[in-house]
Short mmCIF file of C-alpha atoms in Angstrom, two decimals:
data_model
loop_
_atom_site.label_atom_id
_atom_site.label_comp_id
_atom_site.label_asym_id
_atom_site.label_seq_id
_atom_site.Cartn_x
_atom_site.Cartn_y
_atom_site.Cartn_z
CA MET A 207 63.60 129.95 107.26
CA SER A 208 64.08 128.71 110.76
CA GLN A 209 67.51 128.89 112.33
CA LYS A 210 69.56 125.85 113.21
CA TYR A 211 71.20 125.63 116.60
CA ALA A 212 73.98 123.17 117.43
CA GLU A 213 76.02 122.01 120.41
CA GLN A 214 78.78 119.48 120.86
CA ILE A 215 78.98 117.01 123.73
CA ILE A 216 81.22 114.12 124.66
CA VAL A 217 79.04 111.16 125.60
CA PRO A 218 79.57 110.65 129.37
CA PHE A 219 79.56 107.25 131.13
CA TYR A 220 76.21 107.96 132.78
CA PHE A 221 74.52 108.26 129.37
CA ILE A 222 75.48 104.75 128.24
CA ASN A 223 74.63 101.16 129.09
CA SER A 224 76.56 97.91 129.07
CA THR A 225 76.70 97.92 125.24
CA ARG A 226 78.78 101.14 125.49
CA GLU A 227 76.05 102.84 123.46
CA MET A 228 73.90 105.78 124.51
CA ASN A 229 70.59 105.06 126.22
CA LEU A 230 67.54 106.17 124.28
CA SER A 231 66.29 108.12 127.31
CA ALA A 232 69.64 109.90 127.62
CA LEU A 233 69.54 110.71 123.92
CA PHE A 234 66.11 112.32 124.24
CA ASN A 235 67.26 114.26 127.31
CA ALA A 236 70.41 115.48 125.56
CA MET A 237 68.44 116.58 122.49
CA LEU A 238 65.81 118.38 124.56
CA LEU A 239 68.51 120.22 126.48
CA VAL A 240 69.90 121.55 123.19
CA SER A 241 66.45 122.78 122.16
CA GLU A 242 66.09 124.47 125.58
CA HIS A 243 69.44 126.16 125.02
CA GLN A 244 68.20 127.38 121.65
CA LEU A 245 65.20 128.96 123.40
CA HIS A 246 67.50 130.56 125.99
CA ALA A 247 69.71 131.93 123.22
CA LEU A 248 66.59 133.55 121.71
CA GLY A 249 65.63 135.05 125.06
CA LEU A 250 62.89 132.48 125.66
CA ASP A 251 62.54 130.15 128.61
CA SER A 252 60.08 127.30 128.98
CA GLN A 253 59.90 127.82 132.77
CA GLN A 254 59.02 131.49 132.20
CA LEU A 255 56.32 130.44 129.72
CA VAL A 256 54.77 128.35 132.49
CA ALA A 257 55.13 131.05 135.16
CA GLN A 258 54.05 134.04 133.09
CA HIS A 259 51.55 132.61 130.62
CA GLY A 260 50.45 129.34 132.24
CA LEU A 261 51.52 127.56 129.06
CA GLY A 262 53.79 124.61 128.52
CA TRP A 263 55.29 122.84 125.51
CA VAL A 264 54.48 119.15 125.40
CA VAL A 265 55.85 116.63 122.92
CA THR A 266 53.21 114.28 121.51
CA LYS A 267 55.17 112.26 118.94
CA TYR A 268 58.73 111.27 118.15
CA HIS A 269 60.00 109.53 115.05
CA LEU A 270 63.64 108.48 115.27
CA ASP A 271 65.85 106.97 112.54
CA VAL A 272 69.16 105.55 113.72
CA GLN A 273 72.22 104.75 111.63
CA ALA A 274 74.37 104.22 114.71
CA MET A 275 73.90 105.10 118.35
CA PRO A 276 76.51 107.44 119.87
CA ARG A 277 79.10 105.59 121.92
CA LEU A 278 80.94 106.15 125.21
CA ASP A 279 83.33 109.14 125.06
CA GLU A 280 82.34 109.90 121.45
CA GLN A 281 82.21 113.56 120.48
CA ILE A 282 78.87 114.27 118.87
CA THR A 283 77.14 117.36 117.54
CA ILE A 284 73.43 117.76 118.24
CA THR A 285 71.64 120.14 115.88
CA THR A 286 68.05 121.27 116.23
CA GLU A 287 65.63 123.44 114.32
CA ALA A 288 62.02 124.51 115.00
CA ASN A 289 61.00 123.85 111.39
CA SER A 290 57.44 125.09 111.14
CA TYR A 291 54.14 125.48 112.95
CA ASN A 292 50.48 125.43 112.07
CA LYS A 293 47.32 125.99 114.10
CA PHE A 294 48.12 123.47 116.86
CA PHE A 295 51.40 121.74 116.00
CA CYS A 296 55.03 122.75 116.02
CA TYR A 297 57.57 120.49 114.31
CA ARG A 298 61.13 120.29 115.50
CA THR A 299 63.94 118.19 114.05
CA PHE A 300 67.13 117.04 115.69
CA THR A 301 70.16 115.42 114.11
CA VAL A 302 73.21 113.91 115.73
CA GLN A 303 76.49 113.79 113.83
CA ASP A 304 79.78 112.18 114.71
CA ALA A 305 83.12 114.02 114.85
CA HIS A 306 83.53 113.61 111.05
CA GLY A 307 80.14 115.19 110.30
CA GLN A 308 78.56 111.81 109.49
CA GLU A 309 74.90 111.67 110.50
CA LEU A 310 74.27 109.10 113.23
CA LEU A 311 70.57 109.65 113.77
CA ARG A 312 67.67 111.95 113.05
CA LEU A 313 64.59 112.71 115.15
CA ILE A 314 61.42 114.53 114.17
CA SER A 315 59.08 115.66 116.90
CA ASN A 316 55.56 117.02 117.15
CA TRP A 317 54.81 119.58 119.86
CA VAL A 318 51.65 121.17 121.18
CA MET A 319 51.15 123.93 123.70
CA LEU A 320 49.03 123.15 126.73
CA ASP A 321 47.18 125.37 129.14
CA ILE A 322 48.89 124.11 132.31
CA GLN A 323 45.72 124.36 134.43
CA THR A 324 43.22 122.71 132.11
CA ARG A 325 45.79 120.45 130.31
CA LYS A 326 44.02 121.42 127.05
CA MET A 327 45.79 122.31 123.80
CA VAL A 328 45.80 125.99 122.90
CA LEU A 329 46.25 127.67 119.51
CA LEU A 330 49.91 128.43 118.89
CA ASP A 331 50.61 132.13 119.43
CA PRO A 332 52.21 133.69 116.28
CA GLN A 333 54.09 136.17 118.46
CA ILE A 334 55.75 133.43 120.50
CA MET A 335 56.44 131.44 117.33
CA GLN A 336 58.08 134.45 115.69
CA GLN A 337 60.30 134.95 118.76
CA LEU A 338 61.15 131.26 118.50
CA ASP A 339 62.15 131.93 114.90
CA CYS A 340 59.73 129.29 113.65
CA PRO A 341 57.91 129.96 110.34
CA TYR A 342 54.22 129.33 109.78
CA SER A 343 53.22 126.64 107.30
CA PRO A 344 49.80 125.01 106.96
CA LYS A 345 51.51 121.72 106.10
CA VAL A 346 50.81 118.88 108.53
CA TRP A 347 53.73 116.49 108.85
CA ASN A 348 53.11 112.77 108.53
CA PHE A 349 54.49 110.54 111.22
CA PRO A 350 54.56 106.76 110.66
CA ARG A 351 51.38 105.16 111.92
CA ILE A 352 51.73 103.17 115.14
CA ASP A 353 49.98 99.86 114.54
CA LEU A 354 47.39 98.67 117.02
CA VAL A 355 48.22 95.11 117.98
CA GLU A 356 47.11 92.53 120.51
CA TYR A 357 49.25 92.02 123.59
CA PRO A 358 48.70 88.40 124.65
CA ALA A 359 51.70 88.29 127.04
CA LEU A 360 51.52 89.56 130.61
CA PRO A 361 53.03 93.04 130.99
CA ARG A 362 56.00 93.92 133.15
CA GLU A 363 55.06 96.35 135.91
CA TYR A 364 56.98 99.50 136.81
CA ARG A 365 56.25 101.50 139.94
CA THR A 366 56.99 105.18 139.42
CA ARG A 367 59.78 106.45 141.61
CA PHE A 368 60.44 109.86 143.13
CA PHE A 369 63.36 110.45 140.76
CA ASP A 370 61.24 109.66 137.68
CA ILE A 371 59.27 112.84 138.36
CA ASP A 372 60.56 116.02 136.77
CA VAL A 373 60.07 119.69 137.52
CA ASN A 374 56.62 119.56 135.91
CA GLY A 375 55.39 117.11 138.51
CA HIS A 376 54.94 114.04 136.31
CA VAL A 377 57.15 111.32 134.92
CA ASN A 378 59.72 112.68 132.47
CA ASN A 379 58.65 111.10 129.21
CA SER A 380 62.16 109.91 128.38
CA ILE A 381 61.52 107.32 131.13
CA TYR A 382 58.80 105.69 128.97
CA SER A 383 61.43 104.41 126.57
CA ASP A 384 63.35 102.83 129.48
CA TRP A 385 60.17 101.00 130.54
CA MET A 386 59.56 99.85 126.96
CA LEU A 387 63.08 98.68 126.20
CA ASP A 388 63.72 97.15 129.63
CA SER A 389 60.69 94.92 129.19
CA LEU A 390 62.41 93.28 126.18
CA GLY A 391 65.08 91.89 128.49
CA ARG A 392 68.86 91.90 128.38
CA ASP A 393 69.36 89.02 125.94
CA PHE A 394 67.24 90.75 123.30
CA LEU A 395 68.83 94.17 123.88
CA LEU A 396 72.36 92.78 123.63
CA SER A 397 71.63 90.95 120.37
CA HIS A 398 69.72 93.69 118.50
CA ASP A 399 70.38 97.21 117.29
CA LEU A 400 67.61 99.78 117.28
CA GLN A 401 66.95 101.19 113.80
CA ALA A 402 63.73 103.16 114.12
CA PHE A 403 61.57 104.25 117.04
CA ASP A 404 58.08 105.77 116.91
CA ILE A 405 56.24 106.85 120.02
CA LYS A 406 52.97 108.63 120.67
CA PHE A 407 52.52 110.16 124.13
CA GLU A 408 48.90 110.09 125.22
CA ARG A 409 48.63 110.62 128.97
CA GLU A 410 51.00 111.77 131.68
CA VAL A 411 52.10 109.39 134.43
CA HIS A 412 52.06 110.63 138.03
CA TYR A 413 54.02 109.73 141.14
CA GLY A 414 52.66 106.68 142.90
CA GLU A 415 51.17 105.14 139.76
CA THR A 416 52.27 101.70 138.64
CA VAL A 417 52.41 101.30 134.88
CA GLN A 418 52.16 98.13 132.85
CA SER A 419 54.61 97.80 129.98
CA PHE A 420 53.19 95.50 127.31
CA VAL A 421 55.37 94.21 124.52
CA GLN A 422 54.64 92.13 121.44
CA LEU A 423 57.43 91.10 119.08
CA GLU A 424 56.60 90.45 115.42
CA GLN A 425 59.51 89.67 113.12
CA ASN A 426 61.94 92.56 113.55
CA VAL A 427 59.39 94.98 115.03
CA SER A 428 58.48 95.31 118.70
CA HIS A 429 55.16 96.90 119.62
CA HIS A 430 54.81 98.63 122.96
CA LEU A 431 52.00 99.90 125.14
CA ILE A 432 52.33 101.68 128.48
CA LYS A 433 49.14 101.67 130.55
CA SER A 434 48.22 102.86 134.00
CA ALA A 435 44.92 102.56 135.88
CA ALA A 436 43.86 105.83 134.20
CA GLY A 437 44.32 104.44 130.67
CA THR A 438 46.91 104.37 127.90
CA ASN A 439 49.95 106.53 128.53
CA ALA A 440 51.99 105.84 125.40
CA GLN A 441 52.25 103.55 122.40
CA ALA A 442 55.33 102.82 120.38
CA GLN A 443 56.89 100.60 117.79
CA ILE A 444 60.54 99.85 117.27
CA THR A 445 62.32 98.36 114.25
CA TRP A 446 65.33 96.22 115.15
CA LYS A 447 68.27 94.69 113.36
CA THR A 448 69.55 91.33 114.61
CA LEU A 449 73.26 91.50 115.32
CA PRO A 450 75.53 88.73 113.99
CA GLN A 451 76.27 86.23 116.73
CA THR A 452 79.76 86.53 118.15
CA MET B 30 100.95 118.18 146.72
CA SER B 31 98.23 116.78 144.54
CA GLN B 32 96.77 118.93 141.78
CA LYS B 33 93.23 120.20 141.80
CA TYR B 34 91.12 119.88 138.69
CA ALA B 35 87.89 121.82 138.11
CA GLU B 36 85.07 122.06 135.61
CA GLN B 37 81.95 124.18 135.35
CA ILE B 38 78.54 122.85 134.44
CA ILE B 39 75.04 124.29 134.24
CA VAL B 40 72.67 121.92 136.02
CA PRO B 41 70.43 120.42 133.27
CA PHE B 42 66.76 119.52 133.72
CA TYR B 43 67.53 115.79 133.60
CA PHE B 44 69.73 116.09 136.72
CA ILE B 45 66.96 117.48 138.92
CA ASN B 46 63.74 116.28 140.51
CA SER B 47 60.44 117.93 141.34
CA THR B 48 62.08 120.01 144.12
CA ARG B 49 64.18 121.68 141.36
CA GLU B 50 67.26 120.40 143.18
CA MET B 51 69.89 118.04 141.85
CA ASN B 52 69.41 114.31 142.40
CA LEU B 53 72.03 112.69 144.61
CA SER B 54 72.71 110.07 141.91
CA ALA B 55 73.21 112.79 139.29
CA LEU B 56 75.54 114.62 141.66
CA PHE B 57 77.71 111.51 142.11
CA ASN B 58 77.72 110.94 138.34
CA ALA B 59 78.69 114.54 137.62
CA MET B 60 81.50 114.44 140.18
CA LEU B 61 82.86 111.12 138.89
CA LEU B 62 82.87 112.47 135.35
CA VAL B 63 85.08 115.35 136.48
CA SER B 64 87.52 112.93 138.11
CA GLU B 65 87.56 110.88 134.88
CA HIS B 66 88.37 114.04 132.96
CA GLN B 67 91.22 114.71 135.38
CA LEU B 68 92.61 111.26 134.59
CA HIS B 69 92.25 111.89 130.85
CA ALA B 70 94.05 115.23 131.22
CA LEU B 71 96.92 113.33 132.89
CA GLY B 72 97.00 110.79 130.07
CA LEU B 73 95.27 108.11 132.14
CA ASP B 74 92.08 106.29 131.31
CA SER B 75 90.14 103.96 133.57
CA GLN B 76 88.97 101.86 130.59
CA GLN B 77 92.63 101.42 129.54
CA LEU B 78 93.53 100.39 133.08
CA VAL B 79 90.94 97.61 132.79
CA ALA B 80 92.01 96.56 129.27
CA GLN B 81 95.79 96.73 129.77
CA HIS B 82 96.28 95.85 133.42
CA GLY B 83 93.07 94.05 134.37
CA LEU B 84 92.63 96.59 137.16
CA GLY B 85 89.70 98.80 138.07
CA TRP B 86 89.11 101.62 140.53
CA VAL B 87 86.18 100.96 142.86
CA VAL B 88 84.75 103.40 145.38
CA THR B 89 84.05 101.85 148.78
CA LYS B 90 82.90 104.85 150.85
CA TYR B 91 81.45 108.30 150.37
CA HIS B 92 80.97 110.98 153.00
CA LEU B 93 79.00 113.98 151.78
CA ASP B 94 78.30 117.27 153.59
CA VAL B 95 75.69 119.50 152.01
CA GLN B 96 75.10 123.20 152.61
CA ALA B 97 72.72 123.45 149.66
CA MET B 98 72.02 121.20 146.72
CA PRO B 99 72.66 122.66 143.26
CA ARG B 100 69.47 123.84 141.57
CA LEU B 101 68.03 123.73 138.05
CA ASP B 102 70.04 125.87 135.58
CA GLU B 103 72.51 126.86 138.29
CA GLN B 104 76.11 127.27 137.19
CA ILE B 105 78.33 125.24 139.48
CA THR B 106 82.02 124.45 139.63
CA ILE B 107 83.05 120.91 140.54
CA THR B 108 86.60 120.59 141.83
CA THR B 109 88.38 117.33 142.57
CA GLU B 110 91.72 116.24 143.93
CA ALA B 111 93.31 112.82 144.49
CA ASN B 112 94.59 113.78 147.92
CA SER B 113 96.73 110.87 149.04
CA TYR B 114 97.16 107.13 148.97
CA ASN B 115 98.48 104.44 151.26
CA LYS B 116 98.92 100.69 150.87
CA PHE B 117 95.34 99.94 149.77
CA PHE B 118 93.34 103.18 149.84
CA CYS B 119 93.23 106.29 147.70
CA TYR B 120 91.35 109.33 148.99
CA ARG B 121 89.71 111.77 146.65
CA THR B 122 87.78 114.91 147.57
CA PHE B 123 85.23 116.82 145.55
CA THR B 124 83.73 120.22 146.23
CA VAL B 125 80.91 121.99 144.45
CA GLN B 126 80.76 125.78 144.47
CA ASP B 127 78.10 128.15 143.21
CA ALA B 128 78.74 130.95 140.70
CA HIS B 129 79.94 133.23 143.52
CA GLY B 130 82.52 130.73 144.75
CA GLN B 131 80.40 129.78 147.77
CA GLU B 132 80.82 126.11 148.72
CA LEU B 133 77.58 124.16 148.30
CA LEU B 134 78.82 120.71 149.24
CA ARG B 135 81.87 118.60 149.87
CA LEU B 136 82.43 114.88 149.29
CA ILE B 137 85.26 112.67 150.46
CA SER B 138 85.67 109.27 148.90
CA ASN B 139 87.66 106.13 149.57
CA TRP B 140 88.88 104.10 146.57
CA VAL B 141 90.52 100.73 146.18
CA MET B 142 91.92 99.01 143.14
CA LEU B 143 90.50 95.62 142.24
CA ASP B 144 91.85 92.82 140.13
CA ILE B 145 88.94 92.65 137.68
CA GLN B 146 89.09 88.84 137.38
CA THR B 147 89.35 87.89 141.04
CA ARG B 148 87.50 90.99 142.38
CA LYS B 149 90.21 91.17 145.09
CA MET B 150 91.92 94.35 146.26
CA VAL B 151 95.48 94.85 145.04
CA LEU B 152 98.27 96.98 146.48
CA LEU B 153 98.23 100.45 144.94
CA ASP B 154 101.00 100.79 142.34
CA PRO B 155 103.27 103.78 143.16
CA GLN B 156 103.95 104.28 139.45
CA ILE B 157 100.26 104.64 138.62
CA MET B 158 99.73 106.86 141.66
CA GLN B 159 102.61 109.11 140.60
CA GLN B 160 101.10 109.43 137.12
CA LEU B 161 97.83 110.29 138.83
CA ASP B 162 99.70 113.00 140.69
CA CYS B 163 98.62 111.56 144.04
CA PRO B 164 101.15 111.72 146.93
CA TYR B 165 101.82 108.83 149.30
CA SER B 166 100.86 109.23 152.93
CA PRO B 167 100.53 106.47 155.53
CA LYS B 168 97.62 108.37 157.09
CA VAL B 169 94.30 106.49 157.08
CA TRP B 170 91.34 108.83 156.77
CA ASN B 171 88.44 108.45 159.18
CA PHE B 172 84.98 108.23 157.73
CA PRO B 173 81.97 108.56 160.05
CA ARG B 174 80.89 105.16 161.34
CA ILE B 175 77.68 103.81 159.83
CA ASP B 176 75.58 102.60 162.73
CA LEU B 177 74.17 99.08 162.65
CA VAL B 178 70.47 99.29 163.41
CA GLU B 179 67.44 97.02 163.35
CA TYR B 180 65.08 97.27 160.39
CA PRO B 181 61.67 96.24 161.71
CA ALA B 182 59.73 97.58 158.69
CA LEU B 183 59.29 95.62 155.48
CA PRO B 184 61.70 96.72 152.74
CA ARG B 185 60.72 98.17 149.41
CA GLU B 186 61.84 95.97 146.53
CA TYR B 187 63.64 97.18 143.39
CA ARG B 188 64.19 94.96 140.39
CA THR B 189 67.38 95.87 138.56
CA ARG B 190 66.77 97.15 135.05
CA PHE B 191 68.85 96.96 131.90
CA PHE B 192 69.63 100.67 132.07
CA ASP B 193 70.85 100.44 135.68
CA ILE B 194 73.82 98.42 134.42
CA ASP B 195 76.90 100.34 133.40
CA VAL B 196 79.85 99.56 131.17
CA ASN B 197 81.36 97.42 133.94
CA GLY B 198 78.45 95.01 133.81
CA HIS B 199 76.91 95.75 137.20
CA VAL B 200 74.58 98.35 138.67
CA ASN B 201 76.13 101.81 138.64
CA ASN B 202 76.49 102.55 142.34
CA SER B 203 74.89 105.99 142.02
CA ILE B 204 71.64 104.02 141.60
CA TYR B 205 71.91 102.79 145.21
CA SER B 206 71.15 106.27 146.49
CA ASP B 207 68.02 106.41 144.31
CA TRP B 208 66.83 103.13 145.87
CA MET B 209 67.57 104.43 149.37
CA LEU B 210 65.96 107.84 148.98
CA ASP B 211 62.97 106.63 146.96
CA SER B 212 62.07 104.24 149.76
CA LEU B 213 61.53 107.24 152.07
CA GLY B 214 58.60 108.35 149.89
CA ARG B 215 57.64 111.65 148.32
CA ASP B 216 56.10 113.31 151.39
CA PHE B 217 59.31 112.85 153.37
CA LEU B 218 61.57 113.94 150.50
CA LEU B 219 59.53 117.09 149.85
CA SER B 220 59.58 118.13 153.51
CA HIS B 221 63.26 117.46 154.33
CA ASP B 222 66.64 118.67 153.11
CA LEU B 223 69.59 116.31 153.02
CA GLN B 224 72.49 117.53 155.16
CA ALA B 225 74.92 114.62 155.30
CA PHE B 226 75.14 111.27 153.56
CA ASP B 227 77.43 108.36 154.39
CA ILE B 228 77.50 105.20 152.36
CA LYS B 229 79.61 102.05 152.40
CA PHE B 230 79.53 99.90 149.25
CA GLU B 231 79.97 96.23 150.08
CA ARG B 232 78.86 94.10 147.14
CA GLU B 233 78.02 94.74 143.51
CA VAL B 234 74.48 94.26 142.23
CA HIS B 235 73.98 92.39 138.96
CA TYR B 236 71.33 92.47 136.25
CA GLY B 237 68.30 90.37 137.13
CA GLU B 238 68.75 90.69 140.89
CA THR B 239 66.00 92.20 142.99
CA VAL B 240 67.25 94.25 145.91
CA GLN B 241 65.49 95.06 149.14
CA SER B 242 65.81 98.63 150.36
CA PHE B 243 65.39 98.77 154.15
CA VAL B 244 64.93 102.07 155.91
CA GLN B 245 64.68 103.02 159.56
CA LEU B 246 64.08 106.60 160.60
CA GLU B 247 65.35 107.76 164.01
CA GLN B 248 64.92 111.44 164.82
CA ASN B 249 66.55 113.32 161.96
CA VAL B 250 68.65 110.40 160.75
CA SER B 251 67.57 107.73 158.28
CA HIS B 252 69.42 104.41 158.24
CA HIS B 253 69.54 102.41 155.02
CA LEU B 254 70.42 98.88 154.01
CA ILE B 255 70.41 97.46 150.47
CA LYS B 256 70.34 93.67 150.37
CA SER B 257 70.09 91.11 147.60
CA ALA B 258 69.91 87.31 147.82
CA ALA B 259 73.73 87.28 147.86
CA GLY B 260 73.96 89.49 150.96
CA THR B 261 74.42 93.12 151.90
CA ASN B 262 75.18 95.43 148.98
CA ALA B 263 75.41 98.76 150.77
CA GLN B 264 74.70 100.52 154.04
CA ALA B 265 74.12 104.19 154.55
CA GLN B 266 72.94 106.86 156.92
CA ILE B 267 71.55 110.25 156.10
CA THR B 268 71.11 113.32 158.30
CA TRP B 269 68.08 115.43 157.43
CA LYS B 270 66.75 118.87 158.24
CA THR B 271 62.98 119.30 158.48
CA LEU B 272 61.81 122.12 156.23
CA PRO B 273 59.44 124.73 157.65
CA GLN B 274 55.88 123.95 156.59
CA THR B 275 54.60 126.23 153.87
#
C-alpha cells in the first residue's frame, strides 16, 4: 500500500481569477508542490534526481474531475498518493477537499522518468520506487481518450515569456492550461463551469517559441490543441457546464 | 508605534524562474498576501471594505532595494508594517530575511484609498487607520523620482489574458513587472541581477486591452513605460548589476 500525504492551504488571491475561483494552472502547481513535499518527507528530491542520476519525472497525462473549484480564502486539503508503477509508468492521484472533508476535485496523473540528456523514457528503477513508497503493479491505468478533431478556426497565438520558463528550462506545463482556457475568451469562461479536463503532454515548449492555441467547441465539450513550429505540444478536452444566466 | 507582522514561507517552484530566483511578480504577491493576513489578524478584510464601504486600497508606488533575491526552496521571513498615514497616503514597508535573519530585500509602498465607483481618492478615515494600527504623521515620504526618458525603440506588445485579471476586475499590478522585465529578453535577464526597482502605477489595465511595453537601457539602468490606448498605465526604472561571465 502506498502512503497518502496531505497538506492544508488557504487559497491566496494570486491563485484565483475574476470568478473568485482557483485557476487551473494554480491548482496544478499547488498539487505538484504537495507531491514534491511528499518526496522531501521521504528523503527524496527531484532536483537531486536530476543532479545525481540525470533523471527527471515528467507528467504525460492528467485527468481531472471537478465537483467545485476551490474559492478565494477557502481552506482546502490537498492529498496525494503515488498509487502504483509498472515498467514505464507511475500513477499518482490527488484529491482536494473542503474544510468539511467534502471532495471538491480529483486528479489522476501519469508520470514517466526521462533521461535528461537524451529526453528518452527510462525503465522505472524499483529501488527509487520503493523509496518513494510506491508499489509495483502490472496494471495499466486507462485515461479517457482525447478525441482527434478538426480545428477550422484560426488559433490564438501565445509568445512564450521569460517567466513561463521554469527551473528545467522549458515552459512549466501548467501554463498550457492558461493558453487553452484563455483562448475560449472571457464571456465563455464567465458563463461556464469546468467539470472535467483531460490533457496529454507531447512536446516541451522552449523560450522564444510562439505557440498556436487551437480550440473547437462541440456541445458542452471544448477540444484543444497547442502547436509550435516543432509540432504538437499538447492536446486536451474539457467538459463544461453552462451556468444559469443571472 | 505600528505593529510588525511576519510570516515564514518556503519559496515554491512556481514562484521562481530559470535562474532559480524568485520572480518579481511572485515576490509582490507574496508580500501583499502577508499584509492581507495582517489585516485579517486585526479583524479587517479588504473585500469587506469594498462590500461595506465601497472603498478599496490601491498601491500607487513601490520602491524596492534588493541585496539578493530569494531562491528556490529557501525559507524566508516576510515582515510588514503599516508605518504611518497622512491625509491621502498610507506607507507600508516590507522586508524579507533569510533563515539566518539576514535582510535580502526591502520594499516601501505608497497606498491610497479609492472610492470604488468613482475611482477617486478619498481622505483616509482615522477610524479605519486606528483599527489598522497605523499612526498618523503629517510626514510625506520621498520615493526616488522616476526619470522621464525617450523611448526610441519599438515596444513589445502584450495582450491581456483572462488569468491576468484579478478579483477586482482589472490586471493584477504584479503582472506589470512581468511585462517590463520580459521585454528586456532572456539574455539580459540571465546576465544581470536586479538591485533596485521603482514603479509608479498610473492607470488600471482591463481585460481585452493590449499594452505596449517600452524599454530604454542607459548604462546599468533600464527605464520602462507601459501604455495602452487609454494612456500611460505605469512607469518604472530598474538598477541592474552585470553578472561576471561564466
